[in-house]
Tab-separated table of N, CA and C in Angstrom:
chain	number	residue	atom	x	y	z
A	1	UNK	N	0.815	-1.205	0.000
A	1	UNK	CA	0.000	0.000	0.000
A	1	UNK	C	0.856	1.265	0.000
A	2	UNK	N	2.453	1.403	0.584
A	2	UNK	CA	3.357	2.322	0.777
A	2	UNK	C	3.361	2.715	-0.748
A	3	UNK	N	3.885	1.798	-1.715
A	3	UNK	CA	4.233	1.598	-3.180
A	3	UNK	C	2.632	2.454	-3.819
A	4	UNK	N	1.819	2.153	-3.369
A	4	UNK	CA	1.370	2.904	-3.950
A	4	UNK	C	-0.013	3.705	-4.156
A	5	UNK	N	0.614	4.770	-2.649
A	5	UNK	CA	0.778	5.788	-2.759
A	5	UNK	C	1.677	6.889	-3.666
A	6	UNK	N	2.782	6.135	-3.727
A	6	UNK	CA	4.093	6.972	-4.562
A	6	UNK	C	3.221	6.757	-6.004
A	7	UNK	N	2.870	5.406	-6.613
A	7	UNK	CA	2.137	5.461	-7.572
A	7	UNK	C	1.085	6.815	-7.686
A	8	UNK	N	0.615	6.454	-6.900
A	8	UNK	CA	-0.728	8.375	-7.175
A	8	UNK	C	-0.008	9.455	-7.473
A	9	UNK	N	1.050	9.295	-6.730
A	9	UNK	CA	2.264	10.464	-6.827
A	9	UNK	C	2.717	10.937	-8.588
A	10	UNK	N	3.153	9.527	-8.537
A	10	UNK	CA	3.982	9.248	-10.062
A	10	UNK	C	2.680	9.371	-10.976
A	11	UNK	N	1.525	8.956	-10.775
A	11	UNK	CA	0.673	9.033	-11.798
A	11	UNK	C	0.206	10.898	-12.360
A	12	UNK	N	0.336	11.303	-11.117
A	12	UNK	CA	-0.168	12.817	-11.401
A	12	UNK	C	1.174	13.592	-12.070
A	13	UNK	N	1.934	13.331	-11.528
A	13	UNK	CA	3.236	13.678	-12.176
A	13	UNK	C	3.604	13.242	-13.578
A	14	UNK	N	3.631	12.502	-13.832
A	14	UNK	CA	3.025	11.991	-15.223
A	14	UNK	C	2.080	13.138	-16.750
A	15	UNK	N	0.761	12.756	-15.498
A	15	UNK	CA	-0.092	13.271	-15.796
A	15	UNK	C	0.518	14.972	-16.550
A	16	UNK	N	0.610	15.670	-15.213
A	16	UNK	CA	0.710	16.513	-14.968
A	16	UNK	C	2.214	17.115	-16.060
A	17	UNK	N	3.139	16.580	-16.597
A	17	UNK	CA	4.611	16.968	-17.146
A	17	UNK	C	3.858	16.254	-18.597
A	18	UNK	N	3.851	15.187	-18.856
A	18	UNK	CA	3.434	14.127	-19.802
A	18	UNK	C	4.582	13.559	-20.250
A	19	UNK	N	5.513	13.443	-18.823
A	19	UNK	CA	6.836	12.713	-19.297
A	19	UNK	C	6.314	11.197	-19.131
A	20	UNK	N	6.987	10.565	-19.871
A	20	UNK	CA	7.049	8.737	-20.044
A	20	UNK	C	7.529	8.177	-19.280
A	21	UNK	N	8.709	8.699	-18.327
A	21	UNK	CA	9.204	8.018	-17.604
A	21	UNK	C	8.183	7.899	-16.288
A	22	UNK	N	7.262	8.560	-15.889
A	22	UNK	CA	7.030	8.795	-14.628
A	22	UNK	C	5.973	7.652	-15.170
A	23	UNK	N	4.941	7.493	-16.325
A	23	UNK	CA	4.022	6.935	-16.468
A	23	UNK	C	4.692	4.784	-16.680
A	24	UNK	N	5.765	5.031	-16.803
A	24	UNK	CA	6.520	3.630	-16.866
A	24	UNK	C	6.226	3.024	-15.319
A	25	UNK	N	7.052	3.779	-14.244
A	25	UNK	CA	7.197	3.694	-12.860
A	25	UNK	C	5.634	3.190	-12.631
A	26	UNK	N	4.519	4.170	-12.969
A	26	UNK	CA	3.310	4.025	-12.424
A	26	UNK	C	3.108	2.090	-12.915
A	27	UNK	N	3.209	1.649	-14.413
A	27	UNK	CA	2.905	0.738	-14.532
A	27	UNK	C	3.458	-0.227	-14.053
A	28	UNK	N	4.919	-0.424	-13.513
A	28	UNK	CA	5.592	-1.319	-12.803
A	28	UNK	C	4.835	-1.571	-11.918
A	29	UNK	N	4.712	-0.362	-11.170
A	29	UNK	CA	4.153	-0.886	-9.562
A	29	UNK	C	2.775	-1.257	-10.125
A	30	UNK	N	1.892	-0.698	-10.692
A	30	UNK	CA	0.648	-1.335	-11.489
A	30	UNK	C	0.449	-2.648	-11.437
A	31	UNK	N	1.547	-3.263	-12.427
A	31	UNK	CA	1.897	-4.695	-12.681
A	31	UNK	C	2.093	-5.502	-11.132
A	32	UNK	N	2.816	-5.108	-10.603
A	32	UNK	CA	3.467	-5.279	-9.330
A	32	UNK	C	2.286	-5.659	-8.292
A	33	UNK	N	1.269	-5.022	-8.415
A	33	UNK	CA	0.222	-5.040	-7.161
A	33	UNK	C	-0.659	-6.258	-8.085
A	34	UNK	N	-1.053	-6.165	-9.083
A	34	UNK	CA	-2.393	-6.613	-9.671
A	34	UNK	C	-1.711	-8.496	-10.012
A	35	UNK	N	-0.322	-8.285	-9.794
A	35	UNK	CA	0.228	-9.798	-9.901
A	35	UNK	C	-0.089	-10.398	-8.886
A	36	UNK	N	-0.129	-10.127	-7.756
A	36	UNK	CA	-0.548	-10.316	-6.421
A	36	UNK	C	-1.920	-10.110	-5.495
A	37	UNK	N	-2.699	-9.727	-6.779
A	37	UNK	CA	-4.468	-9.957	-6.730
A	37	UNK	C	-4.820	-11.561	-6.605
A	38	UNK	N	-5.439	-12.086	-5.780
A	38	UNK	CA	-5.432	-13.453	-5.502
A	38	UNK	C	-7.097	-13.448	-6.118
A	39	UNK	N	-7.737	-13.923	-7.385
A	39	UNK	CA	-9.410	-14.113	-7.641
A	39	UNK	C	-9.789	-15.529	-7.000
A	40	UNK	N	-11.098	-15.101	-6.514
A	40	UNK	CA	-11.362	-16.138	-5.674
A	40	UNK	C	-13.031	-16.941	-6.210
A	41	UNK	N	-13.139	-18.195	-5.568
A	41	UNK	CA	-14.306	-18.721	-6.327
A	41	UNK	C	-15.521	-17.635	-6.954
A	42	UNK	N	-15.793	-16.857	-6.238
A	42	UNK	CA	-17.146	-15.790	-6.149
A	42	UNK	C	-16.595	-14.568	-7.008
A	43	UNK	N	-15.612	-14.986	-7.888
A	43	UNK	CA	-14.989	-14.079	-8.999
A	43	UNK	C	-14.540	-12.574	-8.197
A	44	UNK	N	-14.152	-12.572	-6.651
A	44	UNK	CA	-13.606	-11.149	-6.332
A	44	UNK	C	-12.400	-11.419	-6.020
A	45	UNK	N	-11.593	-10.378	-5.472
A	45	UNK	CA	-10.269	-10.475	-5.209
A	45	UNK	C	-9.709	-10.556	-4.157
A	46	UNK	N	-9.172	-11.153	-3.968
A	46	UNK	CA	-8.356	-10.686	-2.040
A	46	UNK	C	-7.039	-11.178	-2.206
A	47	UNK	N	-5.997	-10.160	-0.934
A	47	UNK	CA	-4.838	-10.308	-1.076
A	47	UNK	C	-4.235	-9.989	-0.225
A	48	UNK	N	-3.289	-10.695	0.313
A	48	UNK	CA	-1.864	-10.576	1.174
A	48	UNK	C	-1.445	-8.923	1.680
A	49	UNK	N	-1.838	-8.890	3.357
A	49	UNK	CA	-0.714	-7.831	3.647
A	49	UNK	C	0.680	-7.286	2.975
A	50	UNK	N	1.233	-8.868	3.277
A	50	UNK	CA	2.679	-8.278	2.880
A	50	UNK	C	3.189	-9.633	1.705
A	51	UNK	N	2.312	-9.366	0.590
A	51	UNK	CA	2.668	-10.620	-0.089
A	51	UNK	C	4.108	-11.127	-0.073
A	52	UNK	N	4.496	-12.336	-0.811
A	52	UNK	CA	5.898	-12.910	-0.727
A	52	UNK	C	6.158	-11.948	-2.519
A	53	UNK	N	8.046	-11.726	-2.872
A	53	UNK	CA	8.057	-10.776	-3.865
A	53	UNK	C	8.505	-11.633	-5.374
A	54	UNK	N	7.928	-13.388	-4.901
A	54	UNK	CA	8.057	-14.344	-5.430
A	54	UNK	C	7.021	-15.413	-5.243
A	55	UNK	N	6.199	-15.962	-6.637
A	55	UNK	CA	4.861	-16.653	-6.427
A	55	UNK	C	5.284	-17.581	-5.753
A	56	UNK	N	4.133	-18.686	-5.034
A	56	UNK	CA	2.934	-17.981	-4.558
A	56	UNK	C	3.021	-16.825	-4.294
A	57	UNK	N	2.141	-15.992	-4.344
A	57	UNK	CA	1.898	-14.431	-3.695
A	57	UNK	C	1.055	-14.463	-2.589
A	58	UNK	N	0.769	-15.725	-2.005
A	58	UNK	CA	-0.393	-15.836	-1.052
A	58	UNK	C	0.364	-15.595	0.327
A	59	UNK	N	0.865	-14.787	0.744
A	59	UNK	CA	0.932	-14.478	2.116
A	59	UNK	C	0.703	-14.503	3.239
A	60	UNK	N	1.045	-14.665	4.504
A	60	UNK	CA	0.064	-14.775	5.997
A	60	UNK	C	-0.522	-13.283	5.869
A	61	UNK	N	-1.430	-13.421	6.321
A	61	UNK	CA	-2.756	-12.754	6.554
A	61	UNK	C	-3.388	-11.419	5.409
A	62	UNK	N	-4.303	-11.188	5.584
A	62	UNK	CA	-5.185	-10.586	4.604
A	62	UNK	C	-4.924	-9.067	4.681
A	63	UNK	N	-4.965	-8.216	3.664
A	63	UNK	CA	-4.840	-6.848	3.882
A	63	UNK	C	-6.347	-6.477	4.577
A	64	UNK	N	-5.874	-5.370	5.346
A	64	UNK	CA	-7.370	-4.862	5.941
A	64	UNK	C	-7.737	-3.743	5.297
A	65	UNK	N	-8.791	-3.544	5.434
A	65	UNK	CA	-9.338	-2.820	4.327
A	65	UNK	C	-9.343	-1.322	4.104
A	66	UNK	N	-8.690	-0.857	5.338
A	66	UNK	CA	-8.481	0.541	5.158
A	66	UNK	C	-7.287	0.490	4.456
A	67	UNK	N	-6.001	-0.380	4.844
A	67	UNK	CA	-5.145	-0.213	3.919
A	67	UNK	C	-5.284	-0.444	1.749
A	68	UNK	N	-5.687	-1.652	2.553
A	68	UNK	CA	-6.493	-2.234	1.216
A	68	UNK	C	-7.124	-0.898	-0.111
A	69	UNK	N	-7.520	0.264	0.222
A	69	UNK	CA	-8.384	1.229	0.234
A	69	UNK	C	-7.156	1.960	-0.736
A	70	UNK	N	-5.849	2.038	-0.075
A	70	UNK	CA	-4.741	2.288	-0.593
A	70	UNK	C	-4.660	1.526	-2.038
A	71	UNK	N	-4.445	0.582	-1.841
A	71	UNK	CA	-4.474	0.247	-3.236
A	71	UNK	C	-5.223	-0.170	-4.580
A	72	UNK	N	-6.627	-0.245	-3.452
A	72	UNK	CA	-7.696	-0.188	-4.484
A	72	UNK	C	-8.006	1.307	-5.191
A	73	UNK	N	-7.873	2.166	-4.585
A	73	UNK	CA	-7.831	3.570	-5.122
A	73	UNK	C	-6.418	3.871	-6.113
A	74	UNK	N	-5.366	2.947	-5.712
A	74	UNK	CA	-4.475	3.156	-7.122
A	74	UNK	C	-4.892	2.594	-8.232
A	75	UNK	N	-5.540	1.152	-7.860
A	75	UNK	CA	-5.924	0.888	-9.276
A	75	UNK	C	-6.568	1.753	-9.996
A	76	UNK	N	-7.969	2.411	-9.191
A	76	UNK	CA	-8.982	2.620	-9.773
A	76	UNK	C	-8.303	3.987	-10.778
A	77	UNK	N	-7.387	4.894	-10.124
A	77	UNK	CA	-6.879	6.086	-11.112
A	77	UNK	C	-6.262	4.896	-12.443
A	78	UNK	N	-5.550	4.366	-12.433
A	78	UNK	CA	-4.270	3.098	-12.934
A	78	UNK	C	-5.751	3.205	-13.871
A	79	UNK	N	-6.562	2.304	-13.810
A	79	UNK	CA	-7.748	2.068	-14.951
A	79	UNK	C	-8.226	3.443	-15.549
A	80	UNK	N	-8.570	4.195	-14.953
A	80	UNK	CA	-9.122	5.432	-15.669
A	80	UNK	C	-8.026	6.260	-16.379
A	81	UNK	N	-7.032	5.940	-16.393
A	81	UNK	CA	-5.931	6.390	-17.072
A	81	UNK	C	-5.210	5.511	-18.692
A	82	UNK	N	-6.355	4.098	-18.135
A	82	UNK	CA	-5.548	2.959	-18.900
A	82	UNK	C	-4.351	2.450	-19.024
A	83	UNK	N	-4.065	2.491	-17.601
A	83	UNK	CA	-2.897	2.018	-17.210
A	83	UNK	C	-2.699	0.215	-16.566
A	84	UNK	N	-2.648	-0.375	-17.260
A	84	UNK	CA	-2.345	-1.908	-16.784
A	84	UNK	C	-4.248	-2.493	-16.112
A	85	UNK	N	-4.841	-1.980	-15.621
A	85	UNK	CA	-5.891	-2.634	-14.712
A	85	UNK	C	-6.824	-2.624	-15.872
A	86	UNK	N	-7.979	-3.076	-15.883
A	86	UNK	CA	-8.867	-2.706	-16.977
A	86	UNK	C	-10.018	-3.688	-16.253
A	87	UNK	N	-11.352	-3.575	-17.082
A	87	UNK	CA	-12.445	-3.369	-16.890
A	87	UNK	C	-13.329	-4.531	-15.700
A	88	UNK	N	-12.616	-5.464	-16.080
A	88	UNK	CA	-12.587	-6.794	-15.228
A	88	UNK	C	-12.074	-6.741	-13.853
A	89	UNK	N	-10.850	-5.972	-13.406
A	89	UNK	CA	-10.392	-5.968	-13.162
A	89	UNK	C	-11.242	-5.054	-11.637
A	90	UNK	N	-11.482	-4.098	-12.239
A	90	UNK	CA	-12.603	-3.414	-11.475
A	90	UNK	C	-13.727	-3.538	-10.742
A	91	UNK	N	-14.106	-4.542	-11.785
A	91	UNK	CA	-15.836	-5.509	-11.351
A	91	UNK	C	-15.215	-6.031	-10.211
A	92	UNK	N	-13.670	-6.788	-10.321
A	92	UNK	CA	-13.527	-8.161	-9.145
A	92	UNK	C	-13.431	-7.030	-8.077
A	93	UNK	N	-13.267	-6.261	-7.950
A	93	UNK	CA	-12.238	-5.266	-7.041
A	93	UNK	C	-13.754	-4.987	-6.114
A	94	UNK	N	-14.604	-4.426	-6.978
A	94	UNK	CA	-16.140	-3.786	-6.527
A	94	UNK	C	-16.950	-4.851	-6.159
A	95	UNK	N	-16.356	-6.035	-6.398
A	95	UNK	CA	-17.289	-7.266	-5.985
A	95	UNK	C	-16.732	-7.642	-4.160
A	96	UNK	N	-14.915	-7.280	-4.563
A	96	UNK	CA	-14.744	-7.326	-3.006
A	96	UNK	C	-15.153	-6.741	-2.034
A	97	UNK	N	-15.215	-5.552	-2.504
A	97	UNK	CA	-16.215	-4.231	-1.979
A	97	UNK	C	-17.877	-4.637	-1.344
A	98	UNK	N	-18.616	-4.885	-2.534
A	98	UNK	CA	-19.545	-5.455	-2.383
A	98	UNK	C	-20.365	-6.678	-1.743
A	99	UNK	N	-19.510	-7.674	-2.091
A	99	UNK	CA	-20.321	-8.525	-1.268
A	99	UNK	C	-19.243	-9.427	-0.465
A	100	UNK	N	-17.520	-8.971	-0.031
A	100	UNK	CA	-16.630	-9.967	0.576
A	100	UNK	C	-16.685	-9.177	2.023
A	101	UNK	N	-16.591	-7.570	1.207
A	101	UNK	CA	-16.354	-7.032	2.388
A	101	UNK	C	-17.271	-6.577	3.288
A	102	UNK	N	-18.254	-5.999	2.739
A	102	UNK	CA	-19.709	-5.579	2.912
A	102	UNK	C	-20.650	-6.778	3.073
A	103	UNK	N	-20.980	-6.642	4.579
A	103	UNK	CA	-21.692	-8.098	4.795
A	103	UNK	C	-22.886	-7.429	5.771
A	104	UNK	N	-24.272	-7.879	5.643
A	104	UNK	CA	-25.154	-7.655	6.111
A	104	UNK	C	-25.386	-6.176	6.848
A	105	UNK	N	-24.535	-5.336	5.978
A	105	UNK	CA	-25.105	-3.904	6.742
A	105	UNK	C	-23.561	-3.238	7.347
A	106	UNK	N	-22.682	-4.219	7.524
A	106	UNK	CA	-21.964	-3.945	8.454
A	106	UNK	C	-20.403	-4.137	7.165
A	107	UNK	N	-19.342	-3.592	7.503
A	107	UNK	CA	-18.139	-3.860	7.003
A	107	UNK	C	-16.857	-5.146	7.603
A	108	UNK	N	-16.571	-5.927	7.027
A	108	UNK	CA	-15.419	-6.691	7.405
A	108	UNK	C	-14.377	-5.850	7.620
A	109	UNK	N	-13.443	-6.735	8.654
A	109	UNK	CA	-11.817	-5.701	8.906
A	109	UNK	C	-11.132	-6.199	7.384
A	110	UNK	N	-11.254	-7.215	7.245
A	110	UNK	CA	-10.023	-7.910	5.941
A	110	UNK	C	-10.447	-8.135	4.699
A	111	UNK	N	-10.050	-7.992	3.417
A	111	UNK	CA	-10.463	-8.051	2.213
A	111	UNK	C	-11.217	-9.417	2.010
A	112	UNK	N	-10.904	-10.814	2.812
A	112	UNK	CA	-11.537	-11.908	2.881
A	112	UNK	C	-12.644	-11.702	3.685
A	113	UNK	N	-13.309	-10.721	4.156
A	113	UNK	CA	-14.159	-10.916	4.499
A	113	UNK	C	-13.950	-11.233	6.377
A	114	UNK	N	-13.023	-11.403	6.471
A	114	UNK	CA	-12.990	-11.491	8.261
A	114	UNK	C	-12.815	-10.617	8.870
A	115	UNK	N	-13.152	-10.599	9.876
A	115	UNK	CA	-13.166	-9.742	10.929
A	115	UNK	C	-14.118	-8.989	11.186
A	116	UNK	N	-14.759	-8.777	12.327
A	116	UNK	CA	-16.700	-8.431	12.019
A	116	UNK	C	-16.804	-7.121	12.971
A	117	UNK	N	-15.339	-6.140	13.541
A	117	UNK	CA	-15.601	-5.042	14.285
A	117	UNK	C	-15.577	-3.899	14.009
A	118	UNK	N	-15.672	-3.701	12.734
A	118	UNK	CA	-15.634	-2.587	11.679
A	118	UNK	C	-14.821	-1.666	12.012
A	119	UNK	N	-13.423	-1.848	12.638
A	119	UNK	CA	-12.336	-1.132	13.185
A	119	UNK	C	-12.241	-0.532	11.910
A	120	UNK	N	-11.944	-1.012	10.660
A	120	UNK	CA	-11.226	0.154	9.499
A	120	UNK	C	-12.546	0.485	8.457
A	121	UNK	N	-13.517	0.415	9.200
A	121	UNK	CA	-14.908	0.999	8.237
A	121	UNK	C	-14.501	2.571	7.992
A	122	UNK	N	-14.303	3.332	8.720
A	122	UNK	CA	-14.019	4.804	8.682
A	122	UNK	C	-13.319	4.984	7.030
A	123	UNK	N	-12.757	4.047	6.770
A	123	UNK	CA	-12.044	4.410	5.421
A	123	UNK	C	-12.588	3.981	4.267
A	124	UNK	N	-13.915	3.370	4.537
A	124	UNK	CA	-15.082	3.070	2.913
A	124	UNK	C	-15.021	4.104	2.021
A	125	UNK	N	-14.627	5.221	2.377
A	125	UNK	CA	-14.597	6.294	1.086
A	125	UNK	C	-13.460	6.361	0.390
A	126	UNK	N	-12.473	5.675	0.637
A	126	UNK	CA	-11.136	5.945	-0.228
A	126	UNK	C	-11.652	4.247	-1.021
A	127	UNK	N	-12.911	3.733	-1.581
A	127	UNK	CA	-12.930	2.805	-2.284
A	127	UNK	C	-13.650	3.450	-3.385
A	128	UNK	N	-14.359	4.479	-3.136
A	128	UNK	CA	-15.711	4.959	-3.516
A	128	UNK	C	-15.358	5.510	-5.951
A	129	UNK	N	-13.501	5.329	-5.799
A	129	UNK	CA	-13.714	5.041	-7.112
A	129	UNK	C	-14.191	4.013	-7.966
A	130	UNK	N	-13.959	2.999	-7.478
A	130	UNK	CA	-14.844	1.634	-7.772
A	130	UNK	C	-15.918	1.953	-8.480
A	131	UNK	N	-16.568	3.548	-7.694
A	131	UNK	CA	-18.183	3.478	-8.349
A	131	UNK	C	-17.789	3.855	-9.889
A	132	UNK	N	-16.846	4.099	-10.660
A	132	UNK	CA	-16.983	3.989	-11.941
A	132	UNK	C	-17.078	3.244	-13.150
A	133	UNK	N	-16.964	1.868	-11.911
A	133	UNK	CA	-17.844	0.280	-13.200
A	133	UNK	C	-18.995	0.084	-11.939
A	134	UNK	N	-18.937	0.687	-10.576
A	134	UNK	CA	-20.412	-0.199	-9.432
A	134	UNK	C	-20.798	0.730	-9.091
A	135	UNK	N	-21.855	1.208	-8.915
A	135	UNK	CA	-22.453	2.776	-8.434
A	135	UNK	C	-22.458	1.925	-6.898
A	136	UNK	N	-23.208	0.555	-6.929
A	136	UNK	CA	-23.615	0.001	-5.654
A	136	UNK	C	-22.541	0.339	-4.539
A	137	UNK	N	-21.212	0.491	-5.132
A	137	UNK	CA	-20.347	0.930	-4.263
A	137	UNK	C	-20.498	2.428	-3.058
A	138	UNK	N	-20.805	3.071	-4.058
A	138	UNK	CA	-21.254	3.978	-3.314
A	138	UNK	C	-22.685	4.394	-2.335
A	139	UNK	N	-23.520	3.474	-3.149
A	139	UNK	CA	-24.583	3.114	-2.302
A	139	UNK	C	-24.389	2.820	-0.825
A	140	UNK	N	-23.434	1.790	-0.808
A	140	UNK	CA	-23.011	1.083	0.154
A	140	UNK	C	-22.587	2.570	1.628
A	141	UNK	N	-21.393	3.252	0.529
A	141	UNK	CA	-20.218	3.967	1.368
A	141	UNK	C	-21.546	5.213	2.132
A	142	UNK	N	-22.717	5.196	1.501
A	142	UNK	CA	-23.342	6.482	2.154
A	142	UNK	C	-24.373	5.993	3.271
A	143	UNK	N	-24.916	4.830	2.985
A	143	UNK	CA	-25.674	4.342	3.623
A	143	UNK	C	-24.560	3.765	5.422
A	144	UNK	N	-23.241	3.745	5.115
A	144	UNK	CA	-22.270	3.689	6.399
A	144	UNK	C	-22.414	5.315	6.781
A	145	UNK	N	-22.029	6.515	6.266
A	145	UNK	CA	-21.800	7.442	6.728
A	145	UNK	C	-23.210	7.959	7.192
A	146	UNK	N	-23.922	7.414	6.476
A	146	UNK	CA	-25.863	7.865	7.110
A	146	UNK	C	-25.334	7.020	8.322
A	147	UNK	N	-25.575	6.112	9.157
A	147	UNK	CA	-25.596	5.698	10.108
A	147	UNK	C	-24.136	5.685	11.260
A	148	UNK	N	-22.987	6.408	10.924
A	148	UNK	CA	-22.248	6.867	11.891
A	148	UNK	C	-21.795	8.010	12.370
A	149	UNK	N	-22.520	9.395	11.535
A	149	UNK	CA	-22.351	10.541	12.251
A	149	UNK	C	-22.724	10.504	13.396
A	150	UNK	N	-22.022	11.473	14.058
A	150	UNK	CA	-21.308	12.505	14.209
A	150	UNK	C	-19.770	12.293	13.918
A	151	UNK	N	-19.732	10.959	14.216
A	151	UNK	CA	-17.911	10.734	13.764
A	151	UNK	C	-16.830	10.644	13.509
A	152	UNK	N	-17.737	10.758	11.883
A	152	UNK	CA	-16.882	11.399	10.854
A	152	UNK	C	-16.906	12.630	10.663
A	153	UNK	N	-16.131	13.291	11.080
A	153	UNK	CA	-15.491	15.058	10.927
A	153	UNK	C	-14.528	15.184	9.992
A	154	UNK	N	-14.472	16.997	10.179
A	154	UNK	CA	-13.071	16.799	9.430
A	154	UNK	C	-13.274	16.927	8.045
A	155	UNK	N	-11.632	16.476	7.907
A	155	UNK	CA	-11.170	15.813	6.173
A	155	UNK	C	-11.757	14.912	5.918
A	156	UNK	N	-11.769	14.033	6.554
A	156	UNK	CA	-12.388	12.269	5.846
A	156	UNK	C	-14.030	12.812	5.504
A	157	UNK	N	-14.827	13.778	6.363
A	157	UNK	CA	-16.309	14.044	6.369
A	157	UNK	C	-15.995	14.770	4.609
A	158	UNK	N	-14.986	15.912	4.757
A	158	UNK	CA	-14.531	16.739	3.391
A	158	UNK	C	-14.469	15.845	2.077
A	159	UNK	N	-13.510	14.746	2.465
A	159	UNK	CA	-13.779	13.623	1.373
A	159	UNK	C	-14.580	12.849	1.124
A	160	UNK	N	-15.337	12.086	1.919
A	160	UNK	CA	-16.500	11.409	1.765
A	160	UNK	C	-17.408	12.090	1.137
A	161	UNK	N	-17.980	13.258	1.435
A	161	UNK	CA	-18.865	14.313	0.570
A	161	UNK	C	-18.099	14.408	-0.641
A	162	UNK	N	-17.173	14.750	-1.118
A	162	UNK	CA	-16.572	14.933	-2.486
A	162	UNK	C	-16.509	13.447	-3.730
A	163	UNK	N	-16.170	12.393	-2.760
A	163	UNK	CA	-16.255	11.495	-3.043
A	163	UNK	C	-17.709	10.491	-4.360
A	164	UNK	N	-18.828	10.607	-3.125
A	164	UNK	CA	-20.017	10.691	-3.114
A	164	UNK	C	-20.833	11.268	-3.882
A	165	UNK	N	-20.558	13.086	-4.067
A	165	UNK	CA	-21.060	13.800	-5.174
A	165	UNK	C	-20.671	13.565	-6.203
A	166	UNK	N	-18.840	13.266	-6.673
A	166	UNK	CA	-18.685	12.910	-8.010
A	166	UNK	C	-19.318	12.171	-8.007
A	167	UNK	N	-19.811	10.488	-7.554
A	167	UNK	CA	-20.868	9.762	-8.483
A	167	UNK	C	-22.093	9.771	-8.212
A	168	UNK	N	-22.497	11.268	-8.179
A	168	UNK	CA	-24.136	11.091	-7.345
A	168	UNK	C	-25.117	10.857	-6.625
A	169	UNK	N	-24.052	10.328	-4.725
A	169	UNK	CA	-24.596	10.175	-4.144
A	169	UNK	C	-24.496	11.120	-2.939
C-alpha cells in the first residue's frame, strides 16, 4: 500500500509533465500489485498484507481494508488512465467491496471478508472510485456514513462528501 501511494504520486506527475518516464514507474508498480491480486471462487479479489516478492503471492494474513483502500484507489486512477488494470479488473475489485467485504449492513476488517468489528470501516470512502464500473459501491459507502455521524469530521467528512457527489450520491 506504501508503493502505492508513490504510484498516485507518479501518476499525477506523469499526468501533470506528460513525461514517459514517470508513467513507466506508475505501470511497474501497477503490474506489481495486480500480480498479487489473488481471484477467488465468487470471482472477487483478495490479497496478502505483505505478499511474498516471489509466487505464490499468497501471504500470511489478509490486507485490511483501510489499507487495502490504498491500493484499491491506485488501481482505480491506474484504470481510468488505462494504465495496466482494466475493466474486469474493477468488477472483481467492486465485488470485493460489495459482497466480501460488505456483509449484512456492516463492514469486514479484511479483504476476505474477516473480521466483524468494523475497526477500518471509517475508510469506505477511499474505495468509492470503484463506483466507476459499481455505483452500488457507493450506495453502500453512504448508507455507512448515514448511520455513523457525528464521527466522521473533518477531512475524511470533506472527502467522503466529495467522493459521493462525483458519483451522485
Amino acid at each position: 500500500n506504501q508503493q502505492n501511494i508513490l504510484g498516485r504520486t507518479l501518476l499525477d506527475m506523469g499526468i501533470v509533465t506528460g513525461k514517459r518516464d514517470y508513467t513507466r514507474k506508475v505501470e511497474h508498480l501497477a503490474r506489481f500489485l495486480k500480480k498479487r491480486l489473488i481471484l477467488r471462487a465468487d470471482g472477487a479479489y483478495e490479497w496478502a498484507y505483505c505478499p511474498p516478492l516471489e509466487p505464490p503471492f499468497d501471504g500470511p494474513g489478509r490486507e485490511d481494508i483501510s489499507h487495502a483502500a490504498m491500493n484499491v484507489d491506485f488501481a482505480a486512477l491506474c484504470f481510468r488512465e488505462g494504465i495496466v488494470f482494466d475493466r474486469d479488473d474493477m468488477r472483481r475489485l467492486a465485488l470485493t467491496f460489495t459482497r466480501v467485504v460488505h456483509r449484512a449492513g456492516k463492514f469486514a476488517d479484511c479483504v476476505d471478508g474477516s473480521g466483524t468489528e468494523e475497526k477500518f470501516a471509517i475508510a469506505v470512502a477511499y474505495w468509492a472510485n470503484l463506483a466507476q464500473v459499481e455505483p452500488e459501491v457507493c450506495r453502500l459507502i453512504r448508507e455507512y456514513f448515514d448511520r455513523v455521524p457525528p464521527a466522521v469530521t473533518g477531512p475524511l467528512a470533506l472527502l467522503t462528501s466529495a467522493m459521493l457527489a462525483r458519483y451522485g450520491y
